[in-house]
Coordinates of C-alpha atoms in Angstrom, one line a residue:
M1 CA 107.7 96.1 94.1
N2 CA 109.7 93.4 95.8
G3 CA 110.4 94.4 99.4
V4 CA 110.1 93.6 103.1
H5 CA 106.6 95.0 103.2
D6 CA 105.3 92.1 101.0
M7 CA 105.0 89.7 104.0
G8 CA 102.1 87.6 102.7
G9 CA 102.8 83.9 103.0
L10 CA 106.1 84.3 104.7
Q11 CA 107.1 82.1 107.7
D12 CA 108.6 83.2 111.0
M13 CA 106.7 86.6 111.2
G14 CA 104.9 85.4 114.3
P15 CA 101.2 84.7 114.8
V16 CA 98.5 87.4 114.3
Q17 CA 97.6 88.5 117.8
H18 CA 93.8 89.0 118.3
E19 CA 93.0 91.8 120.7
K20 CA 89.5 91.6 122.2
D21 CA 87.6 94.9 122.2
E22 CA 90.5 96.5 120.4
P23 CA 90.2 100.3 120.3
V24 CA 90.2 102.3 117.1
F25 CA 93.4 104.0 118.3
H26 CA 95.8 102.8 121.0
A27 CA 97.0 106.3 121.6
A28 CA 95.7 109.8 121.0
W29 CA 98.6 110.7 118.7
E30 CA 97.5 107.9 116.3
G31 CA 94.1 109.6 115.8
R32 CA 95.9 112.9 115.0
I33 CA 98.1 111.2 112.4
C34 CA 95.0 109.6 110.9
A35 CA 93.4 113.1 110.6
I36 CA 96.5 114.7 109.2
N37 CA 96.7 112.0 106.6
A38 CA 93.1 112.6 105.5
A39 CA 93.7 116.3 105.3
L40 CA 96.8 115.9 103.2
R41 CA 95.1 113.5 100.9
A42 CA 92.3 116.0 100.4
M43 CA 94.8 118.5 98.9
G44 CA 95.2 116.3 95.9
N45 CA 99.0 116.4 95.5
W46 CA 99.2 112.6 95.5
N47 CA 96.8 109.6 95.2
L48 CA 96.3 106.5 97.3
D49 CA 98.6 104.3 95.2
A50 CA 101.5 106.9 95.3
W51 CA 101.0 107.0 99.1
R52 CA 101.2 103.2 99.4
H53 CA 104.3 103.2 97.2
E54 CA 106.0 105.7 99.6
I55 CA 105.5 103.2 102.4
E56 CA 107.2 100.5 100.3
L57 CA 110.2 102.9 99.9
L58 CA 110.9 102.9 103.6
P59 CA 114.3 101.2 104.4
P60 CA 113.6 97.6 105.6
A61 CA 115.0 98.2 109.1
D62 CA 112.7 101.2 109.6
Y63 CA 109.7 99.4 108.1
L64 CA 110.1 96.4 110.5
R65 CA 110.9 98.7 113.5
M66 CA 108.0 101.2 113.1
T67 CA 104.5 100.7 114.2
Y68 CA 101.6 101.2 111.7
Y69 CA 101.0 104.8 112.4
E70 CA 104.7 105.6 112.8
R71 CA 105.0 104.6 109.1
W72 CA 102.1 107.0 108.3
L73 CA 103.9 109.8 110.0
R74 CA 107.2 109.2 108.3
I75 CA 105.9 108.9 104.8
N76 CA 103.6 112.0 105.2
E77 CA 106.6 114.0 106.3
Q78 CA 108.5 112.8 103.2
L79 CA 105.5 113.5 100.9
V80 CA 104.9 117.1 102.1
V81 CA 108.6 117.9 101.5
K82 CA 108.7 116.0 98.1
H83 CA 105.7 118.0 96.8
G84 CA 106.8 121.4 98.1
L85 CA 104.1 121.8 100.8
V86 CA 106.7 122.1 103.6
T87 CA 110.4 122.9 103.5
P88 CA 112.8 120.6 105.3
S89 CA 113.7 123.4 107.7
E90 CA 110.0 124.0 108.5
L91 CA 109.6 120.3 109.2
T92 CA 112.6 120.3 111.6
A93 CA 111.4 123.5 113.3
G94 CA 107.8 122.5 113.5
A95 CA 106.8 126.1 112.5
P96 CA 106.1 127.8 109.1
D97 CA 108.6 130.0 107.5
P98 CA 107.1 133.5 107.3
R99 CA 108.5 133.8 103.7
S100 CA 106.9 130.5 102.5
A101 CA 104.0 130.5 100.1
K102 CA 100.6 130.1 101.7
A103 CA 97.9 127.7 100.5
I104 CA 94.9 129.5 99.0
P105 CA 92.3 128.8 100.2
A106 CA 93.5 127.6 103.5
L107 CA 92.7 124.0 104.2
S108 CA 89.8 123.7 106.7
A109 CA 87.8 120.8 108.0
A110 CA 85.0 121.7 105.7
V111 CA 87.2 121.9 102.6
A112 CA 88.8 118.5 103.5
A113 CA 85.4 116.9 103.9
S114 CA 84.2 118.2 100.5
H115 CA 87.3 116.7 98.8
L116 CA 87.2 113.4 100.6
G117 CA 83.5 113.0 99.9
R118 CA 84.0 113.1 96.1
G119 CA 82.9 109.8 94.5
I120 CA 85.0 107.5 92.5
P121 CA 84.0 106.5 88.9
S122 CA 81.4 103.8 88.6
S123 CA 82.8 100.2 88.5
H124 CA 80.3 99.6 85.7
D125 CA 82.0 100.8 82.5
P126 CA 80.9 99.1 79.3
Q127 CA 83.7 100.8 77.4
V128 CA 86.3 98.7 79.2
P129 CA 85.8 95.1 78.2
P130 CA 87.0 92.2 80.5
H131 CA 89.9 90.1 79.4
F132 CA 88.7 87.1 81.4
E133 CA 85.4 85.6 82.7
V134 CA 84.0 83.9 85.8
G135 CA 84.9 80.3 86.0
Q136 CA 88.1 80.7 83.9
R137 CA 91.3 79.2 85.2
V138 CA 94.2 81.7 85.1
R139 CA 97.8 82.1 86.1
A140 CA 99.1 85.1 88.1
R141 CA 101.9 86.7 86.1
N142 CA 105.4 86.1 87.4
I143 CA 106.7 89.6 87.5
N144 CA 109.3 91.4 89.7
P145 CA 108.6 95.1 89.2
T146 CA 110.8 97.8 90.6
G147 CA 107.7 100.0 91.0
H148 CA 104.4 99.7 92.8
T149 CA 102.2 96.6 92.4
R150 CA 99.4 95.0 94.3
L151 CA 100.2 91.6 93.0
P152 CA 101.5 89.7 96.0
R153 CA 104.8 87.8 95.6
Y154 CA 103.5 84.5 97.0
A155 CA 100.8 84.3 94.2
R156 CA 103.1 85.0 91.2
G157 CA 103.2 82.1 88.8
R158 CA 100.4 80.3 90.6
V159 CA 97.1 79.0 89.1
G160 CA 93.6 79.9 90.3
A161 CA 90.1 80.3 89.1
I162 CA 88.0 83.5 88.7
V163 CA 85.0 83.4 91.0
R164 CA 83.7 87.0 90.6
D165 CA 84.2 90.1 88.3
H166 CA 84.2 93.2 90.6
G167 CA 84.0 95.6 87.6
V168 CA 86.4 98.3 86.5
Y169 CA 88.9 100.1 88.7
T170 CA 92.1 102.2 88.5
F171 CA 95.2 100.2 87.9
P172 CA 97.5 100.9 90.9
D173 CA 100.8 100.0 89.1
T174 CA 100.5 103.0 86.8
N175 CA 98.5 105.3 89.1
A176 CA 101.2 105.2 91.8
H177 CA 103.7 106.8 89.4
F178 CA 101.2 109.3 87.9
Q179 CA 101.3 107.4 84.5
G180 CA 97.5 107.3 84.1
E181 CA 94.7 105.4 85.7
K182 CA 94.6 102.6 83.1
R183 CA 91.2 101.4 84.3
Q184 CA 90.5 97.7 83.9
H185 CA 88.6 94.8 85.3
V186 CA 89.3 93.4 88.8
Y187 CA 88.5 89.8 89.6
S188 CA 88.3 87.7 92.8
V189 CA 90.6 84.8 92.0
R190 CA 90.5 81.7 94.2
F191 CA 93.9 80.0 94.8
P192 CA 94.0 76.6 96.6
A193 CA 96.3 76.7 99.6
R194 CA 98.3 73.8 98.2
E195 CA 98.8 75.7 94.9
L196 CA 100.4 78.5 96.9
W197 CA 102.3 76.6 99.6
G198 CA 102.6 73.0 98.5
E199 CA 101.4 69.7 99.8
H200 CA 101.8 70.5 103.5
A201 CA 99.0 73.1 103.3
S202 CA 95.4 72.1 104.1
P203 CA 93.5 70.8 101.1
R204 CA 90.4 72.5 102.5
D205 CA 91.9 76.0 102.5
S206 CA 92.0 78.6 99.7
V207 CA 92.9 82.3 99.4
H208 CA 90.8 84.8 97.4
L209 CA 92.9 87.6 95.8
D210 CA 91.6 90.7 93.9
M211 CA 93.5 90.7 90.6
W212 CA 93.6 93.3 87.8
D213 CA 93.5 92.2 84.2
D214 CA 97.2 93.0 83.8
Y215 CA 98.1 90.6 86.6
L216 CA 96.7 87.6 84.9
E217 CA 97.5 85.4 81.9
R218 CA 95.6 82.6 80.2
L219 CA 96.5 79.0 80.6

């Protein structure tokens, strides 16, 4: 979808600050949020694409104000209420309502690990033919969806060349809205920097984007 989260290629967002020997987590609470997120995902009430879309639905002011893991905390709070795992009053109180339904079996570390360890379908699927081939020049579709998409705004309508076929994967645009996996080929597409940002970009630079079949059109 179009929103403040789609920052790729935008000016005035500041330089990327490299932190030498950066820790995995800058504070203990970030590690706890990461663990809570993994446990909730293991329950299977939503998928990764639906989770990403929930981040996109954050109000722009909140999205820009929050840190990375603050966004994780906020959307997980929203998702557990939306899917009936926690009531709003329980979330506010920080304690379960004795009258609320209990998950059976209770979620344990072992149960979460077994769910998270489940493999995804093989990317090799002869029953799903590719729409494009390596070496082919393609154009990214110029779309402005109201729902989830992994097609970045700065690449829409731009021309590139396919350099690799990664195989078959779930289509995020439908999966995020529980409309089916719609598995299709994903390609690494090379876009020259000048194609994306004009003549002031370096002629030596390029960007490789992973693009699903439905994101591309023939020239």
